[in-house]
JSON list of C-alpha atoms in Angstrom, two decimals:
[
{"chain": "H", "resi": 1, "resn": "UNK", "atom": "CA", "xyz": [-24.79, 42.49, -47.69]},
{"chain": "H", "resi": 2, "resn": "UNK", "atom": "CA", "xyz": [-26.55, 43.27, -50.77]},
{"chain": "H", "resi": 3, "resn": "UNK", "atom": "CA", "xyz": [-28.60, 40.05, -52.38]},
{"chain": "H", "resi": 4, "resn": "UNK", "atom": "CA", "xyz": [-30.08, 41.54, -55.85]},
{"chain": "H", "resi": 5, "resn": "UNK", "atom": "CA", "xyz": [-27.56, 40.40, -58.13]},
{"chain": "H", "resi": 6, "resn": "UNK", "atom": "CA", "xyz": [-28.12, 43.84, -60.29]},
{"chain": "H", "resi": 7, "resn": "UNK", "atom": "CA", "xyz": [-29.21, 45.69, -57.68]},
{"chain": "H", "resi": 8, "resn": "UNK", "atom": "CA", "xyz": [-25.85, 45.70, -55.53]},
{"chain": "H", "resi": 9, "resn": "UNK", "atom": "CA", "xyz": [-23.88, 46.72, -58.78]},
{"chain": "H", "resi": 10, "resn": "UNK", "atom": "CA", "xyz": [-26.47, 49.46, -60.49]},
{"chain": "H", "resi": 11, "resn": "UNK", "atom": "CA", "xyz": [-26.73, 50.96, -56.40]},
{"chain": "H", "resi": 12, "resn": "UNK", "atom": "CA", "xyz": [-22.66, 50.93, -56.40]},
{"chain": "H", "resi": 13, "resn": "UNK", "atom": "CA", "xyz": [-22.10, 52.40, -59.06]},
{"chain": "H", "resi": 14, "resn": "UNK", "atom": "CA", "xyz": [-25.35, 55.92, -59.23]},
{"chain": "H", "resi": 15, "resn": "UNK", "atom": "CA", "xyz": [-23.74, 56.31, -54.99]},
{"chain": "H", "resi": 16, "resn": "UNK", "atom": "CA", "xyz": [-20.46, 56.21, -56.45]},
{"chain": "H", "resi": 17, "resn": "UNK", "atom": "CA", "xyz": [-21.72, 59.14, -59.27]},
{"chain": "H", "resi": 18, "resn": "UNK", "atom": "CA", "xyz": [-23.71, 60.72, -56.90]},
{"chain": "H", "resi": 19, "resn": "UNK", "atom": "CA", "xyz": [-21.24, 61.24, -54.38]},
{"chain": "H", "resi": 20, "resn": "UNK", "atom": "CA", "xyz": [-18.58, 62.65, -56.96]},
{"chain": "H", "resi": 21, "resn": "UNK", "atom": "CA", "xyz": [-21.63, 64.81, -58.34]},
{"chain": "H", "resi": 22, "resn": "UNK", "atom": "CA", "xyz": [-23.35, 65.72, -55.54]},
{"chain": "H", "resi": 23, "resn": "UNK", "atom": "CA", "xyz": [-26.53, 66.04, -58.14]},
{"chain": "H", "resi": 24, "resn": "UNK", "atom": "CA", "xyz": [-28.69, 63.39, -57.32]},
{"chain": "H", "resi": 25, "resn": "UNK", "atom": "CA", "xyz": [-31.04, 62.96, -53.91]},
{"chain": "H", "resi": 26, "resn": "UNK", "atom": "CA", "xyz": [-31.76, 59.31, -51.73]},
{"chain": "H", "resi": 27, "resn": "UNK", "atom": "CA", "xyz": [-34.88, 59.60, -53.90]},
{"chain": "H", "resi": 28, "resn": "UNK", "atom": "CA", "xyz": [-33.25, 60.25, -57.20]},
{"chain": "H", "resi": 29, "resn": "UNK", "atom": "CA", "xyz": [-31.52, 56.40, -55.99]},
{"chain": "H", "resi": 30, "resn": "UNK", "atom": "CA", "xyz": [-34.64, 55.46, -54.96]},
{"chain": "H", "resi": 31, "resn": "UNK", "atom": "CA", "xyz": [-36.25, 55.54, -58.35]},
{"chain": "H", "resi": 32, "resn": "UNK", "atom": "CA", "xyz": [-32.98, 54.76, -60.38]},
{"chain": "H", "resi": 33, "resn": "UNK", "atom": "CA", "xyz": [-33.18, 51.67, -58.24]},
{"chain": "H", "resi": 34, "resn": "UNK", "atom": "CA", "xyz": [-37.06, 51.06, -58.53]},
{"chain": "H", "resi": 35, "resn": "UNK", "atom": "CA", "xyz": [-36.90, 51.35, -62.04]},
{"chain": "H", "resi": 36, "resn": "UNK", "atom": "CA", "xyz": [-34.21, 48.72, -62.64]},
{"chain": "H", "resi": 37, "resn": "UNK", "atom": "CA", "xyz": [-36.38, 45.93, -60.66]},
{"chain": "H", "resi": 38, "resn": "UNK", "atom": "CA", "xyz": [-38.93, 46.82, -63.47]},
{"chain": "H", "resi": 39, "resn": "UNK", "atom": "CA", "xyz": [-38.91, 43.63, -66.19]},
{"chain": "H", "resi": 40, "resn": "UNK", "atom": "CA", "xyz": [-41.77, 44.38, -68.14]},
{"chain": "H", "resi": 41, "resn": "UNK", "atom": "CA", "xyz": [-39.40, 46.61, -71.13]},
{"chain": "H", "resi": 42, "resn": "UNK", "atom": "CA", "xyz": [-42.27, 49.15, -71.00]},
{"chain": "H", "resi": 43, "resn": "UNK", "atom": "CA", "xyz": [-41.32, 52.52, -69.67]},
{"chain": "H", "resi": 44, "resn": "UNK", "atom": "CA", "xyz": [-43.43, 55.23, -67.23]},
{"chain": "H", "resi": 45, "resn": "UNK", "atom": "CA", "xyz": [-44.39, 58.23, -68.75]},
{"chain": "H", "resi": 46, "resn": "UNK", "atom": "CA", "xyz": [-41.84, 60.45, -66.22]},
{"chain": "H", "resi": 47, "resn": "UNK", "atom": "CA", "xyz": [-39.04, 57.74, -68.06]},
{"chain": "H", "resi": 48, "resn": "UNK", "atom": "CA", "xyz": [-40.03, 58.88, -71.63]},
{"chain": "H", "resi": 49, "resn": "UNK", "atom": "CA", "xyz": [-40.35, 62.65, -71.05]},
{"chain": "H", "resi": 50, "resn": "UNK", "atom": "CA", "xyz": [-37.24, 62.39, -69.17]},
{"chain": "H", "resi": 51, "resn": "UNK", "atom": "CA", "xyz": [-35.91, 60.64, -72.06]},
{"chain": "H", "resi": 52, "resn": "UNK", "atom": "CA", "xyz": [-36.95, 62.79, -74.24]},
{"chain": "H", "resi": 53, "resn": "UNK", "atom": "CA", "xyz": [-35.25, 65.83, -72.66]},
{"chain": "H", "resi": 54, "resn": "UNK", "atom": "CA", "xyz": [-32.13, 64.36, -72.72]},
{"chain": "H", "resi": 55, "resn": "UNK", "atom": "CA", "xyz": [-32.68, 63.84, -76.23]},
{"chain": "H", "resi": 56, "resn": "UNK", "atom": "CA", "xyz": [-33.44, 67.37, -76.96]},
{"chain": "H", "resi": 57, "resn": "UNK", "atom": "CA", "xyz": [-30.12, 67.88, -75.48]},
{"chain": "H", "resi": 58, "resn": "UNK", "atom": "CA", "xyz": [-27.63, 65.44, -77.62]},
{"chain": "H", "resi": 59, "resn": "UNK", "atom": "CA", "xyz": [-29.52, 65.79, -80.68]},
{"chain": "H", "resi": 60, "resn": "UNK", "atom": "CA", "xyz": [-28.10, 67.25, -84.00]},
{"chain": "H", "resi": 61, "resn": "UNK", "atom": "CA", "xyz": [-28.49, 70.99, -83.59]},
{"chain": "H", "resi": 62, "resn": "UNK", "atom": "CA", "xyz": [-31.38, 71.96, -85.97]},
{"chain": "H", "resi": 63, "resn": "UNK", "atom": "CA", "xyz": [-32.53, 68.56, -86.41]},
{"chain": "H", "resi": 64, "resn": "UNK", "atom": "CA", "xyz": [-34.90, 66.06, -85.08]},
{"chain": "H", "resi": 65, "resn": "UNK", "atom": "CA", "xyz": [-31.73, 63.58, -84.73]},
{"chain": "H", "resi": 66, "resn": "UNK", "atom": "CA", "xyz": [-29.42, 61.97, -82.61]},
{"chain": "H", "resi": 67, "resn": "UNK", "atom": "CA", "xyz": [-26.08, 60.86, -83.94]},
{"chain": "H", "resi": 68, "resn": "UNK", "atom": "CA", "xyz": [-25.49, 57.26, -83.32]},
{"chain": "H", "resi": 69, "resn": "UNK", "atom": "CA", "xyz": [-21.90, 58.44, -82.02]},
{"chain": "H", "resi": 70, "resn": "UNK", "atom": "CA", "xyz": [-23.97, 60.90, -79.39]},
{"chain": "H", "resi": 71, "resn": "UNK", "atom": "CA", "xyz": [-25.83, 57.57, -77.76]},
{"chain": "H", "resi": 72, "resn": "UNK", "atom": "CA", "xyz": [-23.26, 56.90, -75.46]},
{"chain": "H", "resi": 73, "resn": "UNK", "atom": "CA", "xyz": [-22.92, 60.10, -73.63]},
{"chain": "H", "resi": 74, "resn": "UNK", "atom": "CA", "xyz": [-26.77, 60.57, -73.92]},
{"chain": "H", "resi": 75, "resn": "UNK", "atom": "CA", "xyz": [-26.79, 57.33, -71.70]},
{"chain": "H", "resi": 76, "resn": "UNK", "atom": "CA", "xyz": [-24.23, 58.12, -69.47]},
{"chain": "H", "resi": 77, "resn": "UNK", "atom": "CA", "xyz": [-26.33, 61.32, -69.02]},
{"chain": "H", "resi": 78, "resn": "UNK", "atom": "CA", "xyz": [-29.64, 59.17, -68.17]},
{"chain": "H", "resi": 79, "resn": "UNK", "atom": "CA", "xyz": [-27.16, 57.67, -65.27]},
{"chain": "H", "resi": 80, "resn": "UNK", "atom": "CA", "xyz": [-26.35, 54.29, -66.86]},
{"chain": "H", "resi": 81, "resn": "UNK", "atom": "CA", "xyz": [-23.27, 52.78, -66.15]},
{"chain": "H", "resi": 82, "resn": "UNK", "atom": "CA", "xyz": [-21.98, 49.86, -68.48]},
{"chain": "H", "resi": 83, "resn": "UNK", "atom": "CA", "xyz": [-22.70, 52.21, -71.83]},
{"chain": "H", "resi": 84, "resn": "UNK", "atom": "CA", "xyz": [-19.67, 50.68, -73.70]},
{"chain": "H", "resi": 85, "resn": "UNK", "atom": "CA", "xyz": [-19.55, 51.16, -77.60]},
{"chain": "H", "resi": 86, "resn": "UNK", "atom": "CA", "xyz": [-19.50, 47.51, -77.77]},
{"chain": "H", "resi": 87, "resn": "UNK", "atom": "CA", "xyz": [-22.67, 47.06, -76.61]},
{"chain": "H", "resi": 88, "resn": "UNK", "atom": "CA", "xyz": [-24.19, 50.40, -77.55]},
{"chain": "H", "resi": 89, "resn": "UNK", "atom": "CA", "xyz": [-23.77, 50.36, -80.92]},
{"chain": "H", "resi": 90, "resn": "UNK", "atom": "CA", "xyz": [-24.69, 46.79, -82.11]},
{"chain": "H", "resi": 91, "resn": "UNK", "atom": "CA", "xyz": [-28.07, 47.78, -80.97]},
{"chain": "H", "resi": 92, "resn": "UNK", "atom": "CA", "xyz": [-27.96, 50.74, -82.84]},
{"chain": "H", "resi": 93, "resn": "UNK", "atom": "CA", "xyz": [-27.29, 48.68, -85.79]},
{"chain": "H", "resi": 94, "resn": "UNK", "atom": "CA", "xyz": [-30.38, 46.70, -85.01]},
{"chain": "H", "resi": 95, "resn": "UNK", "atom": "CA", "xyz": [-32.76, 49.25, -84.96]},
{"chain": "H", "resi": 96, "resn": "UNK", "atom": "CA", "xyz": [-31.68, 51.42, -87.91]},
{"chain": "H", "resi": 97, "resn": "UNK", "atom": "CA", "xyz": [-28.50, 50.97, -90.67]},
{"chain": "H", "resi": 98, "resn": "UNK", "atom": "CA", "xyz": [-28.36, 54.89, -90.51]},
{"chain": "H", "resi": 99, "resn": "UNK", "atom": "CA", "xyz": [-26.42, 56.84, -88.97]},
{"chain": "H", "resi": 100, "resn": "UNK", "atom": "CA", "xyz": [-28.66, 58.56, -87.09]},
{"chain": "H", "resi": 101, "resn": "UNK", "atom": "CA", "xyz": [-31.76, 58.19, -84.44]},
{"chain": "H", "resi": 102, "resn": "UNK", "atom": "CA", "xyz": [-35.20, 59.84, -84.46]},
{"chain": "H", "resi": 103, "resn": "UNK", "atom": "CA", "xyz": [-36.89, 59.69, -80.84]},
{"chain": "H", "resi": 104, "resn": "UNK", "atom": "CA", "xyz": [-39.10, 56.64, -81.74]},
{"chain": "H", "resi": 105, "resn": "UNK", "atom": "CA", "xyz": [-36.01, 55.13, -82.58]},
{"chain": "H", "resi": 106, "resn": "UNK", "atom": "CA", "xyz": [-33.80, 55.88, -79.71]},
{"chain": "H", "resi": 107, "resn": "UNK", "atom": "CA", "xyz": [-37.38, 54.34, -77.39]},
{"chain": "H", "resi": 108, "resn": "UNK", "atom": "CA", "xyz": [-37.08, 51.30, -79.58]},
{"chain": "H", "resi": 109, "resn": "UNK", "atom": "CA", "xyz": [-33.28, 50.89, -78.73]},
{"chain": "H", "resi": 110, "resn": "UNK", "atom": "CA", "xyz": [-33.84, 51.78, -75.26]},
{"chain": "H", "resi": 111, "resn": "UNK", "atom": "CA", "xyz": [-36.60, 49.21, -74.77]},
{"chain": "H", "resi": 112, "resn": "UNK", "atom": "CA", "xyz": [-33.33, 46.74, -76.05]},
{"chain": "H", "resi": 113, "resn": "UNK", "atom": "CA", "xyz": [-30.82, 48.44, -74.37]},
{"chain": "H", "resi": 114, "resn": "UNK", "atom": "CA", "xyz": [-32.14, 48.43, -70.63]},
{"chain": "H", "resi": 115, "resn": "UNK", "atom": "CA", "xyz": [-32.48, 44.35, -70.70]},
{"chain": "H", "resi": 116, "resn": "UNK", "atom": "CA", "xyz": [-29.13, 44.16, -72.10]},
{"chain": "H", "resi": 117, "resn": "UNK", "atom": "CA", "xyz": [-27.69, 46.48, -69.54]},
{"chain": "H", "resi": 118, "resn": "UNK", "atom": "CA", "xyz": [-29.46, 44.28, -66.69]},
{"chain": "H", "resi": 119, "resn": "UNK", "atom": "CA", "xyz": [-28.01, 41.18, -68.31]},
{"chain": "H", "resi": 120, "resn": "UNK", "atom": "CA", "xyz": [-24.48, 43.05, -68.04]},
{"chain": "H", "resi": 121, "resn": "UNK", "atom": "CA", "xyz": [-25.22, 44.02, -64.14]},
{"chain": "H", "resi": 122, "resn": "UNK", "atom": "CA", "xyz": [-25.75, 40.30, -63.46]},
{"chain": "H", "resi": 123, "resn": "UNK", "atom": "CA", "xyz": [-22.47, 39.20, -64.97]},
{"chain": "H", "resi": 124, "resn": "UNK", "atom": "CA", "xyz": [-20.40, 41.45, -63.34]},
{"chain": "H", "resi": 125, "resn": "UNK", "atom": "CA", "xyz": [-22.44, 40.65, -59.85]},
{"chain": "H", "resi": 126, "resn": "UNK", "atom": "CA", "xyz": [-21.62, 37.25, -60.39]},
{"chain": "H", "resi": 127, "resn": "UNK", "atom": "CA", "xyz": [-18.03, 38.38, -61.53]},
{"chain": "H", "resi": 128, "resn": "UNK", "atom": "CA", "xyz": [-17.26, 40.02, -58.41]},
{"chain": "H", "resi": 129, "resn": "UNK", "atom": "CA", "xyz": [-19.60, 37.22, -56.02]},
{"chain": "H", "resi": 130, "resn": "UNK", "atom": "CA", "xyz": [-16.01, 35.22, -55.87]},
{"chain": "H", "resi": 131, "resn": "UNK", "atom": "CA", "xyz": [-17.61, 32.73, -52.90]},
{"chain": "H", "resi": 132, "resn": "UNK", "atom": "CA", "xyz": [-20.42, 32.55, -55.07]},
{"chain": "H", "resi": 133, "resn": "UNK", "atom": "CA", "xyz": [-23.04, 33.17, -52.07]},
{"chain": "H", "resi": 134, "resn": "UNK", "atom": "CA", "xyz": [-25.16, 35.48, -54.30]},
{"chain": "H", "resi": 135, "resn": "UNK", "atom": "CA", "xyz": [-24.92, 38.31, -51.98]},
{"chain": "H", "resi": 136, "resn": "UNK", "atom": "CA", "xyz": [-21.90, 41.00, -52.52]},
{"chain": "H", "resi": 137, "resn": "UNK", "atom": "CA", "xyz": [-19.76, 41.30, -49.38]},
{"chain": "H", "resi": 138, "resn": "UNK", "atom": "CA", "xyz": [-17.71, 44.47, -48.30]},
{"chain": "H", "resi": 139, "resn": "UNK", "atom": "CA", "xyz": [-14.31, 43.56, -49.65]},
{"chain": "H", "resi": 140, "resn": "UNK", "atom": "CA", "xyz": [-16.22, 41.88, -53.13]},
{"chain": "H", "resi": 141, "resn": "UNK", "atom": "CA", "xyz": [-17.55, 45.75, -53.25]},
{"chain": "H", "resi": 142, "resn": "UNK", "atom": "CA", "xyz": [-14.22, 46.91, -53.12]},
{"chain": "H", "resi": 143, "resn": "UNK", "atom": "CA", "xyz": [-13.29, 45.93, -55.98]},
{"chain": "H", "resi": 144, "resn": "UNK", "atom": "CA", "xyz": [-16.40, 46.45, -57.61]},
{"chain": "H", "resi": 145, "resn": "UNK", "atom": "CA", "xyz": [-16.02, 49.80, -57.20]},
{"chain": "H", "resi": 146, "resn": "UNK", "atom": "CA", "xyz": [-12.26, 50.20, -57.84]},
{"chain": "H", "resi": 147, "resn": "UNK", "atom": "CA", "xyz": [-12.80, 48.21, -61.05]},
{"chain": "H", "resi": 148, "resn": "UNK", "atom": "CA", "xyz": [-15.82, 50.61, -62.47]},
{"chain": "H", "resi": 149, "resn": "UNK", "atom": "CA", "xyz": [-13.27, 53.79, -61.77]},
{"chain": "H", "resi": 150, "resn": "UNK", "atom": "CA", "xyz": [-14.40, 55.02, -58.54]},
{"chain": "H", "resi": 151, "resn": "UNK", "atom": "CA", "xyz": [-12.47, 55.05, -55.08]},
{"chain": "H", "resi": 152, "resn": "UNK", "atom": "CA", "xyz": [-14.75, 53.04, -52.76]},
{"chain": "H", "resi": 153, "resn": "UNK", "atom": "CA", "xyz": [-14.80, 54.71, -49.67]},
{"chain": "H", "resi": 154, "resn": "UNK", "atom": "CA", "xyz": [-16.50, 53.21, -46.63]},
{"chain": "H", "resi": 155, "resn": "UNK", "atom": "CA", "xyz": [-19.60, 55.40, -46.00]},
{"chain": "H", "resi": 156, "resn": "UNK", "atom": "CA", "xyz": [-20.04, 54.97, -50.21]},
{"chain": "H", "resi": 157, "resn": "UNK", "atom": "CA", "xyz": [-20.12, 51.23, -49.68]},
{"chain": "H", "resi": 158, "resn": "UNK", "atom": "CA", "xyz": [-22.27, 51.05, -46.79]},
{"chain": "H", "resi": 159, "resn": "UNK", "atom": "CA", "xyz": [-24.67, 53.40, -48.36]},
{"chain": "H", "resi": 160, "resn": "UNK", "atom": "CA", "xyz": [-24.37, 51.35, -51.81]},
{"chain": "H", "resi": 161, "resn": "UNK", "atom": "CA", "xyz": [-25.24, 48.50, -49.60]},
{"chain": "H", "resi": 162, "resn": "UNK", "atom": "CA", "xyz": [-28.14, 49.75, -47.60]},
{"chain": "H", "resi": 163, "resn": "UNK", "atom": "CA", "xyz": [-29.66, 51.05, -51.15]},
{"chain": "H", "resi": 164, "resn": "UNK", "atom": "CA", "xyz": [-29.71, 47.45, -52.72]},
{"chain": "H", "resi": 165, "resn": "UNK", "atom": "CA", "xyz": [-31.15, 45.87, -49.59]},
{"chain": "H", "resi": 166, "resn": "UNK", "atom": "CA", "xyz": [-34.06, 48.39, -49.68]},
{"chain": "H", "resi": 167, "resn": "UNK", "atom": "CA", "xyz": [-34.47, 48.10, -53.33]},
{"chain": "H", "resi": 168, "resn": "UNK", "atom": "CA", "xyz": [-34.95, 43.92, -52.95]}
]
């Protein structure tokens, strides 16, 4: 049973990519999760260089810029999960009425986007909590999963599970 209303969606969802990616470690979870039961907006230093390389990645070749249209895959690169256009881009739009992001820029919107992603993790935790217990059960999990595009099997739940009870 996972408790952490965010926690038990953000864990389902990185075992579900790391098990079809075979990429990440139990640590790489480990601080994914960690860094999700962070409130204070501000980021580490190993979150803003790792930022930052993604960046360098997605940016405009021969620019210093990231195409607002680049954002989403840029997140879904970083590992986040619920990186819709819908709430991606009214950030955007919030930060800068260009078309385009410097690296300051992109920290600004990621110092919005992150809360607005947690806010998102709680709705669909208490979306998917149908007897309202606040904990996620096994078959709630199911269709969690099944729901965000993956196929849940049972040794993804129970490690989904076990990562959001360690993670608080």
């Amino acid at each position: 049973v996972a408790t952490n209303g965010g926690a038990a969606v953000v864990a389902s969802a990185e075992v579900a990519k790391r098990n079809s990616s075979k990429e990440a470690s139990d640590a790489d979870l480990q601080a994914f999760l960690d860094q999700q039961n962070h409130d204070d907006g501000d980021f580490s230093a190993a979150d803003v260089q790792r930022m930052q390389t993604a960046f360098r990645r997605f940016k405009v070749p021969d620019s210093m810029d990231l195409h607002r249209d680049s954002v989403v895959g840029l997140l879904d690169y970083l590992g986040h999960v619920l990186t819709s256009v819908e709430i991606v881009h009214p950030i955007i739009k919030e930060i800068t009425s260009y078309d385009y992001l410097d690296f300051d820029e992109f920290l600004s919107f990621m110092s919005r986007f992150v809360p607005r992603e947690k806010e998102e993790f709680g709705s669909v935790f208490h979306k998917y909590d149908e007897d309202s217990s606040g904990s996620i059960e096994v078959p709630e999990l199911r269709k969690l999963l099944l729901d965000l595009g993956f196929i849940p099997l049972h040794g993804m739940i129970q490690e989904a599970l076990a990562a959001a009870d360690r993670s608080g």
